[in-house]
XYZ file of C-alpha atoms in Angstrom:
783
model
C 91.028 100.521 139.052
C 88.145 101.881 141.185
C 88.231 105.166 139.244
C 88.137 103.284 135.960
C 85.111 101.231 137.041
C 83.312 104.392 138.147
C 83.968 105.916 134.734
C 82.509 102.844 133.008
C 79.369 102.897 135.164
C 78.859 106.578 134.390
C 79.283 105.957 130.678
C 76.784 103.083 130.808
C 74.239 105.343 132.527
C 74.627 108.219 130.075
C 74.635 105.796 127.162
C 71.259 104.437 128.289
C 69.833 107.965 128.286
C 71.558 108.862 125.013
C 70.317 105.676 123.297
C 66.623 106.640 123.450
C 65.125 106.827 119.909
C 68.338 105.428 118.495
C 68.955 102.207 116.608
C 71.891 99.953 115.896
C 73.304 98.829 112.557
C 75.763 95.919 112.733
C 77.173 93.038 110.770
C 80.275 91.531 109.200
C 82.396 92.726 106.282
C 83.827 89.983 104.079
C 85.898 89.426 100.961
C 83.360 88.660 98.222
C 85.745 86.235 96.521
C 86.902 84.093 99.451
C 84.373 84.826 102.200
C 87.184 85.799 104.612
C 86.270 88.414 107.240
C 88.140 91.687 106.671
C 89.908 93.295 109.637
C 90.066 97.066 110.060
C 87.528 98.043 107.372
C 86.485 101.700 107.698
C 82.715 102.200 108.010
C 82.038 105.899 107.389
C 78.789 107.829 107.907
C 78.668 110.355 105.038
C 76.221 112.664 106.809
C 78.346 113.169 109.937
C 81.837 112.078 108.922
C 82.035 109.744 111.923
C 82.484 106.026 111.811
C 84.068 102.843 113.168
C 86.369 100.032 112.061
C 85.685 96.310 111.983
C 87.220 94.431 114.911
C 89.742 91.546 114.607
C 86.861 89.245 113.648
C 85.379 91.455 110.908
C 82.436 92.702 113.026
C 81.146 96.285 113.257
C 78.369 98.074 115.145
C 76.955 101.616 114.751
C 74.318 103.196 117.004
C 72.665 106.235 115.402
C 69.512 108.385 115.681
C 66.568 107.355 113.541
C 66.943 108.503 109.935
C 68.353 107.828 106.473
C 72.107 107.391 106.056
C 74.643 106.718 103.348
C 77.187 104.311 104.821
C 80.573 103.868 103.129
C 82.557 100.649 103.504
C 86.180 101.411 102.614
C 89.105 99.023 102.547
C 92.289 99.619 100.625
C 92.644 97.214 97.726
C 88.855 96.744 97.518
C 86.080 98.696 95.809
C 84.382 101.197 98.106
C 80.765 100.250 98.678
C 78.005 102.701 99.664
C 74.795 101.423 101.219
C 71.728 103.623 101.713
C 70.196 102.637 105.029
C 66.823 103.625 106.481
C 67.374 103.230 110.202
C 64.027 103.003 112.014
C 64.803 99.758 113.821
C 67.824 97.672 114.770
C 69.297 96.280 111.561
C 71.843 93.599 110.640
C 73.754 94.231 107.404
C 76.560 91.979 106.146
C 78.760 93.439 103.404
C 80.805 91.675 100.722
C 83.584 93.794 99.206
C 85.089 93.078 95.801
C 88.770 93.399 94.997
C 89.609 96.536 93.075
C 91.126 96.281 89.606
C 93.415 99.262 89.104
C 96.101 100.450 86.762
C 99.690 99.563 87.606
C 100.551 103.116 88.633
C 97.800 103.063 91.241
C 98.698 99.783 92.938
C 98.234 99.961 96.723
C 100.222 97.552 98.873
C 98.582 97.886 102.250
C 95.369 96.626 103.803
C 94.402 99.470 106.086
C 92.705 102.825 105.835
C 94.829 105.086 103.634
C 95.218 107.829 106.241
C 95.435 105.457 109.236
C 98.988 106.622 109.880
C 97.500 109.987 110.920
C 93.950 109.203 112.099
C 94.426 105.954 114.025
C 95.007 106.290 117.742
C 97.423 103.385 117.650
C 101.120 104.274 117.564
C 104.205 102.046 117.696
C 102.385 99.448 115.610
C 103.314 97.919 112.249
C 100.961 95.940 110.027
C 102.729 93.446 107.767
C 101.355 92.797 104.291
C 102.178 89.208 103.350
C 101.736 89.860 99.618
C 104.387 92.571 99.792
C 106.700 90.333 101.826
C 106.519 87.676 99.103
C 108.009 90.173 96.627
C 111.064 90.902 98.784
C 114.411 89.082 98.659
C 114.510 86.121 101.035
C 117.157 83.738 102.310
C 116.975 80.591 100.142
C 113.848 82.081 98.525
C 111.598 81.446 101.566
C 109.357 84.475 102.442
C 109.540 85.145 106.188
C 107.648 87.732 108.240
C 110.246 87.532 111.041
C 113.007 88.646 108.672
C 110.825 91.601 107.593
C 110.098 92.489 111.233
C 113.847 92.655 111.873
C 114.028 95.584 109.425
C 111.338 97.709 111.106
C 112.180 100.776 113.222
C 112.731 99.968 116.879
C 113.587 96.342 116.084
C 117.103 94.896 116.230
C 118.395 91.587 114.891
C 121.154 89.582 116.553
C 122.625 88.887 113.115
C 122.215 86.636 110.119
C 120.422 83.338 110.287
C 118.340 83.960 113.408
C 114.625 84.291 114.100
C 115.189 86.263 117.284
C 114.426 89.970 117.403
C 114.785 92.652 120.066
C 112.251 95.468 120.426
C 113.000 98.832 122.034
C 115.651 97.561 124.395
C 113.905 94.347 125.363
C 115.397 90.877 125.081
C 114.098 88.224 122.676
C 112.138 86.358 125.362
C 110.207 89.570 126.133
C 108.279 89.267 122.852
C 104.900 87.515 122.943
C 104.524 85.660 119.627
C 101.004 84.437 118.856
C 99.558 82.314 116.075
C 95.751 82.289 116.160
C 95.975 83.515 119.798
C 98.243 80.615 120.884
C 101.782 81.448 122.114
C 104.812 80.126 120.217
C 107.845 79.762 122.483
C 110.442 79.122 119.792
C 109.641 80.619 116.362
C 112.671 79.140 114.577
C 113.442 76.371 112.102
C 117.011 75.265 111.348
C 118.301 77.404 114.261
C 116.681 80.525 112.827
C 117.291 80.242 109.076
C 113.505 80.063 108.723
C 110.636 80.909 111.056
C 107.618 78.765 111.906
C 105.284 81.065 109.936
C 104.340 79.679 106.529
C 103.561 82.656 104.289
C 100.924 80.684 102.345
C 98.446 80.631 105.251
C 98.984 84.044 106.846
C 95.941 86.320 106.706
C 97.041 89.213 108.889
C 99.953 90.056 111.184
C 100.636 92.998 113.496
C 103.592 94.000 115.665
C 102.867 96.152 118.741
C 105.986 97.883 120.106
C 104.213 100.372 122.400
C 100.762 101.654 123.275
C 99.893 97.984 123.770
C 96.125 97.356 124.261
C 94.946 96.066 127.630
C 93.884 92.707 126.220
C 97.559 91.771 125.824
C 99.892 90.900 128.667
C 102.566 88.506 129.817
C 105.561 90.026 128.002
C 107.429 93.316 128.393
C 108.490 94.486 124.949
C 106.228 93.548 122.063
C 103.283 91.544 120.792
C 103.465 89.807 117.420
C 99.945 88.666 116.546
C 99.649 86.414 113.496
C 96.256 85.253 112.226
C 95.943 82.503 109.637
C 93.380 82.365 106.843
C 89.965 80.910 107.664
C 89.667 79.092 104.353
C 87.834 79.999 101.155
C 84.122 79.245 101.546
C 83.308 79.995 97.902
C 85.515 77.677 95.850
C 88.322 75.135 96.066
C 91.779 76.582 95.425
C 95.390 75.883 96.278
C 99.014 76.983 96.141
C 102.325 75.174 95.942
C 105.931 76.307 96.004
C 109.251 74.592 95.324
C 112.412 76.216 96.694
C 116.058 75.271 97.086
C 115.743 73.963 100.649
C 112.010 73.574 101.261
C 108.689 73.144 99.481
C 105.120 73.837 100.551
C 101.558 73.114 99.502
C 98.275 74.683 100.596
C 94.663 73.711 99.879
C 91.510 75.550 100.951
C 87.851 75.396 100.106
C 84.252 75.149 101.295
C 82.899 72.269 103.328
C 79.443 73.709 102.762
C 79.446 76.771 100.541
C 79.057 80.095 102.398
C 78.711 78.284 105.752
C 81.870 76.342 106.494
C 85.364 75.982 105.088
C 88.782 74.474 105.671
C 92.420 75.254 104.976
C 95.437 72.987 105.343
C 99.047 73.713 104.556
C 102.250 71.712 104.878
C 105.898 72.638 104.425
C 109.027 70.503 104.585
C 112.713 70.961 103.986
C 114.687 68.329 102.087
C 118.306 68.861 103.074
C 118.231 65.272 104.336
C 117.335 63.998 100.850
C 120.461 65.617 99.383
C 122.558 64.132 102.194
C 121.227 60.661 101.434
C 122.058 61.077 97.751
C 125.603 61.939 98.868
C 125.684 58.735 101.002
C 125.669 60.791 104.197
C 124.042 59.245 107.282
C 123.283 62.641 108.788
C 119.647 63.679 109.074
C 118.659 67.376 108.962
C 115.102 68.513 108.251
C 112.113 70.489 109.490
C 108.397 70.446 108.780
C 105.301 72.319 109.814
C 101.566 71.825 109.277
C 98.767 74.373 109.649
C 95.098 73.432 109.566
C 91.866 75.283 110.277
C 88.139 74.645 109.948
C 85.323 77.078 110.631
C 81.544 76.931 110.700
C 79.148 79.861 110.499
C 76.085 78.503 112.300
C 74.185 81.772 111.846
C 74.865 85.480 111.959
C 75.281 85.350 115.741
C 77.482 82.290 116.133
C 80.660 81.159 114.420
C 83.157 78.471 115.442
C 86.830 77.988 114.563
C 89.395 75.283 115.209
C 93.021 76.071 114.310
C 95.955 73.656 114.670
C 99.693 73.994 114.200
C 102.530 71.523 114.598
C 106.155 71.947 113.596
C 109.403 70.157 114.314
C 113.146 70.172 113.593
C 115.194 66.985 113.638
C 118.991 66.701 113.527
C 120.786 63.353 113.664
C 124.486 62.796 113.072
C 125.500 59.365 111.849
C 122.888 57.767 114.092
C 125.012 58.414 117.184
C 124.033 61.884 118.295
C 120.935 63.949 117.661
C 118.542 66.589 118.883
C 115.089 67.817 118.006
C 112.606 70.495 119.034
C 109.127 71.625 118.126
C 105.962 73.601 118.849
C 102.339 72.501 118.855
C 99.310 74.747 119.260
C 95.530 74.350 119.163
C 92.904 77.103 119.326
C 89.142 76.699 119.547
C 87.216 79.968 119.147
C 83.546 80.824 119.442
C 82.370 84.206 118.161
C 78.970 85.123 119.584
C 76.805 88.213 119.188
C 74.810 88.699 122.393
C 72.949 91.690 121.013
C 73.420 94.511 118.526
C 76.186 96.085 120.628
C 77.897 93.270 122.515
C 80.330 90.997 120.666
C 82.059 88.060 122.367
C 85.040 85.881 121.531
C 85.598 82.798 123.700
C 88.838 80.860 123.216
C 90.265 77.605 124.508
C 93.989 77.425 123.765
C 96.715 74.818 124.164
C 100.399 75.305 123.411
C 103.484 73.208 124.019
C 107.194 73.448 123.294
C 109.694 70.641 123.839
C 113.200 69.641 122.922
C 115.311 66.545 123.182
C 119.032 65.827 123.039
C 120.564 62.378 122.967
C 123.594 60.211 122.326
C 123.613 56.539 121.404
C 127.278 55.964 122.262
C 127.703 52.910 124.490
C 129.855 54.578 127.138
C 128.155 57.953 127.331
C 124.668 57.381 125.945
C 121.827 59.466 127.347
C 118.499 61.073 126.508
C 117.737 64.597 127.698
C 114.172 65.923 127.427
C 112.490 69.186 128.440
C 109.096 70.699 127.742
C 106.662 73.484 128.596
C 102.862 73.123 128.384
C 100.265 75.876 128.531
C 96.449 75.771 128.608
C 94.326 78.920 128.491
C 90.748 80.100 128.668
C 90.020 83.572 127.299
C 86.802 85.543 127.338
C 87.048 88.780 125.332
C 84.116 91.149 124.803
C 83.571 94.320 122.752
C 80.763 96.720 123.615
C 79.902 99.404 121.039
C 78.294 102.340 122.848
C 78.208 104.603 119.791
C 80.546 105.622 116.952
C 82.638 107.688 119.382
C 82.905 105.221 122.264
C 83.763 101.519 122.411
C 84.806 99.264 125.290
C 86.889 96.083 125.382
C 86.949 93.921 128.500
C 87.589 90.332 129.478
C 89.140 87.655 131.646
C 92.076 85.331 130.874
C 93.157 82.228 132.799
C 96.311 80.236 131.992
C 97.786 77.089 133.541
C 101.446 76.299 132.836
C 103.620 73.291 133.514
C 107.396 73.747 133.321
C 109.461 70.562 132.950
C 113.027 71.978 132.862
C 114.813 68.737 132.154
C 115.371 65.038 132.693
C 118.408 62.926 131.755
C 117.999 59.171 131.350
C 121.311 57.328 130.731
C 121.720 54.218 128.605
C 122.556 50.919 130.333
C 126.365 51.245 130.256
C 126.566 55.035 130.309
C 128.801 57.014 132.631
C 125.900 59.429 133.235
C 123.423 59.203 136.093
C 119.692 59.830 136.048
C 119.019 63.479 136.818
C 115.586 65.106 136.931
C 114.922 68.712 137.838
C 111.732 69.578 139.666
C 108.692 70.446 137.585
C 107.165 73.841 138.308
C 103.561 74.964 137.908
C 101.750 78.273 137.656
C 98.307 79.837 137.345
C 98.007 83.202 135.633
C 94.803 85.269 135.944
C 94.109 88.568 134.211
C 91.180 90.985 134.167
C 91.284 93.868 131.707
C 89.208 96.842 130.645
C 89.827 99.396 127.897
C 87.843 102.324 126.479
C 88.424 104.112 123.190
C 86.824 107.544 123.424
C 86.676 110.089 120.614
C 86.300 113.277 122.645
C 86.138 115.541 119.581
C 86.944 115.432 115.883
C 90.587 116.079 116.764
C 91.127 114.411 120.147
C 90.821 110.698 120.932
C 91.835 108.771 124.057
C 92.269 105.074 124.723
C 92.594 104.274 128.411
C 92.335 101.146 130.492
C 94.119 98.725 132.757
C 94.991 95.101 133.264
C 95.047 93.376 136.651
C 97.339 90.353 136.652
C 97.367 87.798 139.460
C 100.150 85.228 139.143
C 100.401 82.143 141.354
C 103.413 79.856 141.590
C 101.782 76.597 142.743
C 102.765 73.076 143.745
C 103.590 70.303 143.694
C 107.121 71.478 144.480
C 109.796 71.684 147.161
C 111.289 75.098 147.913
C 114.710 75.222 149.556
C 116.093 77.827 151.929
C 119.777 78.723 151.560
C 122.365 80.005 153.983
C 123.217 82.574 151.301
C 120.861 82.629 148.314
C 123.487 84.499 146.242
C 126.239 81.928 146.840
C 126.279 80.067 143.535
C 129.718 78.493 143.976
C 128.866 76.393 147.041
C 125.137 76.717 147.830
C 124.241 75.416 151.294
C 120.614 74.371 151.900
C 119.389 75.028 155.446
C 115.713 74.054 155.156
C 113.011 72.934 152.741
C 109.232 73.286 152.449
C 107.097 70.883 150.419
C 103.918 72.109 148.724
C 101.177 69.790 147.540
C 99.475 69.789 144.158
C 97.902 73.211 143.370
C 98.946 74.523 146.798
C 99.900 78.191 146.567
C 103.631 78.885 146.954
C 103.923 82.548 145.970
C 101.445 85.102 144.595
C 102.237 88.300 142.714
C 99.533 90.894 142.016
C 100.273 93.710 139.571
C 98.221 96.593 138.203
C 99.060 97.494 134.595
C 97.681 100.873 133.436
C 97.533 101.659 129.702
C 96.958 105.042 128.067
C 97.092 106.429 124.506
C 96.121 109.777 123.002
C 95.914 111.194 119.486
C 95.473 114.831 118.494
C 94.919 115.682 114.817
C 96.787 118.848 113.835
C 95.298 119.014 110.331
C 94.176 116.678 107.546
C 97.739 115.476 107.014
C 99.371 115.305 110.458
C 98.822 114.343 114.077
C 100.536 113.963 117.443
C 100.311 110.758 119.475
C 101.437 109.728 122.941
C 101.264 106.502 124.918
C 102.179 104.912 128.222
C 101.948 101.262 129.170
C 103.064 99.081 132.038
C 103.758 95.437 131.191
C 104.475 92.532 133.563
C 106.250 89.255 132.692
C 106.091 86.173 134.897
C 107.761 83.642 132.598
C 111.548 83.909 132.375
C 113.921 82.462 129.792
C 116.811 80.548 131.323
C 119.592 81.517 128.951
C 122.891 83.356 129.107
C 123.288 83.909 125.352
C 122.128 86.547 122.902
C 120.292 84.192 120.543
C 117.678 81.946 122.201
C 118.552 78.350 121.364
C 116.042 75.498 121.324
C 117.827 74.054 124.377
C 116.971 76.961 126.632
C 114.282 76.448 129.241
C 111.704 78.664 130.922
C 110.877 79.232 134.571
C 107.958 80.947 136.350
C 108.135 83.769 138.863
C 108.712 82.183 142.248
C 110.094 82.723 145.723
C 113.508 83.629 144.299
C 112.434 85.111 140.976
C 110.315 88.264 140.927
C 108.131 89.377 137.983
C 109.818 91.650 135.466
C 108.030 95.013 135.131
C 108.420 97.530 132.300
C 107.152 101.104 132.048
C 107.292 102.621 128.572
C 106.566 106.170 127.413
C 106.361 107.134 123.736
C 105.685 110.362 121.857
C 105.277 110.618 118.087
C 104.626 112.923 115.148
C 102.839 111.456 112.107
C 102.491 113.057 108.681
C 101.106 111.976 105.288
C 102.115 113.579 101.995
C 100.913 113.707 98.410
C 97.386 112.324 98.844
C 98.542 109.678 101.366
C 101.139 108.264 98.974
C 103.889 108.883 101.510
C 103.724 108.271 105.247
C 106.225 109.667 107.731
C 106.492 108.881 111.415
C 108.903 109.967 114.140
C 108.685 108.337 117.566
C 110.767 108.791 120.694
C 110.555 106.202 123.470
C 111.841 105.613 126.977
C 111.569 102.231 128.700
C 112.438 101.413 132.310
C 112.538 97.748 133.361
C 112.781 96.569 136.952
C 113.646 93.020 138.065
C 115.208 92.317 134.671
C 116.533 88.762 134.852
C 120.187 87.950 134.370
C 122.620 85.423 135.766
C 125.759 85.526 137.882
C 129.085 85.619 136.099
C 130.152 82.084 135.110
C 126.698 80.757 135.981
C 125.826 77.075 135.540
C 122.521 77.130 133.647
C 121.846 73.526 132.655
C 120.831 70.820 135.131
C 121.648 72.897 138.157
C 119.371 71.757 140.995
C 120.198 74.988 142.833
C 119.526 77.234 139.854
C 117.794 79.830 142.038
C 121.208 80.799 143.452
C 122.289 81.818 139.930
C 119.460 84.323 139.411
C 120.359 87.993 139.502
C 117.771 90.700 138.981
C 118.340 94.391 138.416
C 117.328 97.309 136.220
C 117.437 98.047 132.513
C 117.020 101.386 130.785
C 116.386 101.873 127.059
C 115.670 104.975 125.034
C 115.743 105.912 121.394
C 114.391 107.672 118.336
C 112.683 105.960 115.400
C 112.152 107.451 111.932
C 110.188 105.829 109.123
C 109.204 106.988 105.633
C 106.902 104.744 103.596
C 105.558 104.870 100.055
C 102.417 102.806 99.693
C 101.063 103.795 96.269
C 102.428 103.511 92.768
C 104.668 101.064 90.951
C 107.542 101.804 93.371
C 106.739 101.064 97.019
C 108.749 100.456 100.171
C 110.147 102.125 103.277
C 113.217 103.645 104.876
C 113.621 103.009 108.615
C 116.249 104.387 110.990
C 116.640 103.758 114.716
C 118.973 105.432 117.204
C 118.877 103.654 120.561
C 120.803 102.652 123.670
C 120.238 99.839 126.192
C 121.946 99.797 129.618
C 121.668 97.205 132.372
C 122.634 97.409 136.033
C 122.397 94.102 137.884
C 123.861 93.591 141.384
C 126.324 90.726 141.335
C 126.939 91.041 137.588
C 129.880 92.939 136.109
C 130.908 93.889 139.664
C 127.675 95.875 139.990
C 128.650 98.291 137.222
C 126.284 99.249 134.390
C 126.891 97.527 131.077
C 125.428 97.533 127.574
C 122.995 94.745 126.726
C 124.473 92.279 124.244
C 121.809 93.202 121.667
C 122.489 96.951 121.850
C 123.023 98.390 118.360
C 123.406 102.164 118.433
C 122.447 102.803 114.790
C 120.166 100.757 112.532
C 119.232 101.663 108.964
C 117.022 99.623 106.622
C 115.911 100.450 103.082
C 113.300 98.184 101.475
C 111.640 98.565 98.082
C 109.686 96.796 95.345
C 109.072 97.957 91.792
C 106.254 96.625 89.602
C 107.923 97.026 86.216
C 104.967 95.594 84.278
C 102.335 92.894 84.686
C 105.045 90.214 84.333
C 108.050 91.478 86.288
C 108.428 92.787 89.837
C 111.805 93.681 91.314
C 112.689 93.902 94.999
C 115.677 94.990 97.015
C 116.787 95.685 100.564
C 119.779 97.196 102.325
C 120.398 96.762 106.038
C 123.049 98.333 108.247
C 123.673 98.093 111.969
C 126.550 99.059 114.200
C 128.326 96.179 115.914
C 126.691 94.702 118.987
C 128.538 94.280 122.308
C 130.109 90.979 123.296
C 132.147 89.642 126.206
C 135.759 88.618 125.571
C 138.614 87.816 127.956
C 141.097 90.631 128.460
C 143.799 88.107 129.280
C 144.479 84.714 130.827
C 146.599 83.098 133.519
C 148.036 79.698 134.317
C 147.231 77.791 137.475
C 147.616 74.294 138.893
C 149.038 71.711 136.561
C 149.281 73.913 133.465
C 145.605 74.879 133.423
C 144.705 78.116 131.585
C 141.866 80.347 132.778
C 140.459 83.480 131.139
C 140.384 86.870 132.832
C 137.019 88.588 132.295
C 137.119 92.223 133.394
C 133.933 93.613 131.850
C 130.559 92.267 130.657
C 129.990 93.172 126.978
C 133.085 95.354 126.922
C 133.935 94.664 123.263
C 131.991 95.295 120.044
C 131.696 93.194 116.919
C 132.268 94.804 113.500
C 129.396 96.657 111.847
C 126.783 94.633 109.977
C 125.568 95.472 106.453
C 124.132 93.587 103.492
C 122.282 94.073 100.158
C 119.690 91.587 98.849
C 117.938 91.603 95.445
C 115.024 89.712 93.936
C 113.001 89.452 90.730
C 109.544 87.884 90.390
C 108.286 86.672 87.031
C 104.560 86.005 86.539
C 104.043 84.717 82.975
C 100.972 86.180 81.295
C 98.023 83.971 82.056
C 96.238 82.134 79.285
C 92.490 82.652 79.659
C 91.910 78.925 79.178
C 94.207 78.025 82.078
C 92.824 77.650 85.588
C 96.180 78.161 87.249
C 98.868 80.817 87.540
C 102.596 80.279 87.929
C 105.439 82.511 89.107
C 109.220 82.353 89.465
C 111.117 84.158 92.226
C 114.863 84.723 91.749
C 116.886 86.037 94.709
C 120.426 87.104 95.484
C 121.233 87.160 99.202
C 124.260 89.184 100.343
C 124.999 90.551 96.883
C 128.531 91.792 97.595
C 129.337 88.793 99.831
C 129.947 90.793 103.002
C 131.505 88.736 105.810
C 129.104 89.660 108.579
C 130.108 88.258 111.980
C 127.670 85.788 113.494
C 129.691 85.091 116.622
C 133.189 85.379 118.064
C 135.366 83.136 120.193
C 138.917 83.165 121.537
C 141.632 80.544 121.242
C 145.259 80.160 122.169
C 147.383 82.161 119.738
C 149.260 79.979 117.246
C 151.651 80.580 114.378
C 151.150 79.656 110.718
C 152.019 76.026 111.497
C 149.500 75.872 114.387
C 152.257 75.880 117.008
C 151.365 77.583 120.308
C 153.093 80.918 120.724
C 154.835 81.494 124.054
C 153.459 79.958 127.252
C 149.903 79.575 125.887
C 148.389 82.399 127.896
C 148.233 84.719 124.884
C 144.943 84.431 122.985
C 143.393 85.677 119.761
C 139.791 86.349 118.731
C 138.244 84.501 115.801
C 135.061 85.558 114.009
C 132.439 83.144 112.676
C 130.677 84.065 109.423
C 127.609 82.364 107.973
C 126.648 83.295 104.440
C 128.526 84.574 101.388
C 126.521 85.529 98.286
C 123.647 83.037 97.898
C 121.497 82.756 94.765
C 118.119 81.006 94.976
C 115.074 80.309 92.839
C 111.526 79.375 93.834
C 108.675 78.145 91.631
C 105.080 78.829 92.749
C 101.753 77.762 91.335
C 98.243 78.946 92.267
C 95.223 76.959 91.158
């Protein structure tokens, strides 16, 4: 860290000398139609060939010698704009880009620089185009970025009907999922059939699998950053969609034209309405609401407030039910201190909770759990010159973990049980420099210093044997007052990336990053359920630490119409969290005796070929990978495959714009079977009791997974007198009705008449399947 600070001081000194007789051009680049800031716009200096990109808030800054320049503003899907600038003083220049009207054969379906695959220093990153996602087949006709992410190279799905995904050998809880900078702890609706992300309000989304910038931390495997639209500040407009299981509506417009705007969107399922029509008393539904307002006070100050709330509710005949949901709030202030220093200040709140209850007289209870998080973030960008930029900042987060409380009804057999709340403070300082050393060589280097504090109020117990989970014996206890420090962990997280351009069409890239995770998911299953809880690093639970190395070759073909990438990665994780065999996870007041921590090793090769221009677009992605774990006290100390290990994954995705009315989409996905744990036998004990014999963790594999989905989108030709546009989306999910296994369980083997065979110790495995072929139709209207 000392070396890095010395480097920064030296750069500041030389920049001061270099900046004599130089001036700065800066401003924002926006969509001329909606007023939305555009992210990643290329600003190119024609005279030198150098340039910069707009930051995540649409801001750019160029420091150049005095003179006349032709400055290009290039963004795929928009008309290139050239501004002649006489730079003899510091100058502010805001740019509005107009959407490009092109012939069908020249349609471009991405929103980044056309050769970014080769020229960008970032590797192991995928940008998701929401307009393209809307053209793809979707379960029940609901576009979902999570389902698209599950088809990317390096990403593995647990199976059908889940919103969980596993990146480069990491578990699902090792993904940091953000909406407008706020973390989302459970991204699922209806147990994963849908995700919490409403496609109508998404502006931009990026998945980082490696080479993760220093401003991100807190998770080991990936960052999914989703930004919602700011709202159209030019005119009032809206969208609505009606699907088989859910409908949505969105409205956006100016509060004061060109200065402030709003956007609000709501989505709700209506399975419960069908159940009521069928005289069913069961209640099953979800909803979510997104809202945002923003105000541009002047060119140096802009304010945003973004809100999200979503919930799932299940109730069975009024006797038993459960619910869960997320809520987030983000207040952001963008401020320009001077021509080179840009600031983003954020106040963030996020919460996740779930409840489970029974109204039965004899065994009625209510079980509640929640997690709350409050953050302050100060992020700054300093633009030295077109070849050197610096990002730095400070993050502070306070978390409250309420793992669970059971309150029985008056005549219930249950007793009141409440687990201790836990609290944590998480500090982080980061610094990152992107340095273009020459026309061919660029480095990005930096570090993150994380300081994590497990704090009170809490009571920490000492055990005779902290690994004895069958009969834990407490020998002592220590009580800590409110905000009193219990345990502190300090970790240094270096980050490094490099890009070397071989020629105009190809480049080599390499990256290394260390990531640290201090929040741990308390779960023993593959798919995170809403009833899982989280715990902080503590006396008995060390931070998880991951070191990842990646090397890649990137090549564009045929005037950037095709993009090819090949990446190899190796990831080593220490203190990976697992649990003892036959662990008791829920409402265990001695849960710390169940923790087991060890090592995980993942490595693989990722190949991707994309076509981004023309009527036919899409990608082919293949991943070869392996994930091993070795955890003392688990599987008799022997290494075992992680339960989300899929050796081979192949995904083919495509859309074809047949004409201005019809667009067709299709996808094929294949994955080898994932490991699972099954009993190798059973034995009888006591008074006829049967117990399973487990000899190996994840020693069996499920059958291979594969599926084909198809879609067709019809946009009727618009009448010039109409102020709205409609579209129909027809989908076929699982075209050849493949029985893909969702889960597996064992039962006592029976004959055709359900009579137990033999002494009852012989068992058979049964597979659970979810979806056969499913047709769907969705109607959309834009106005």
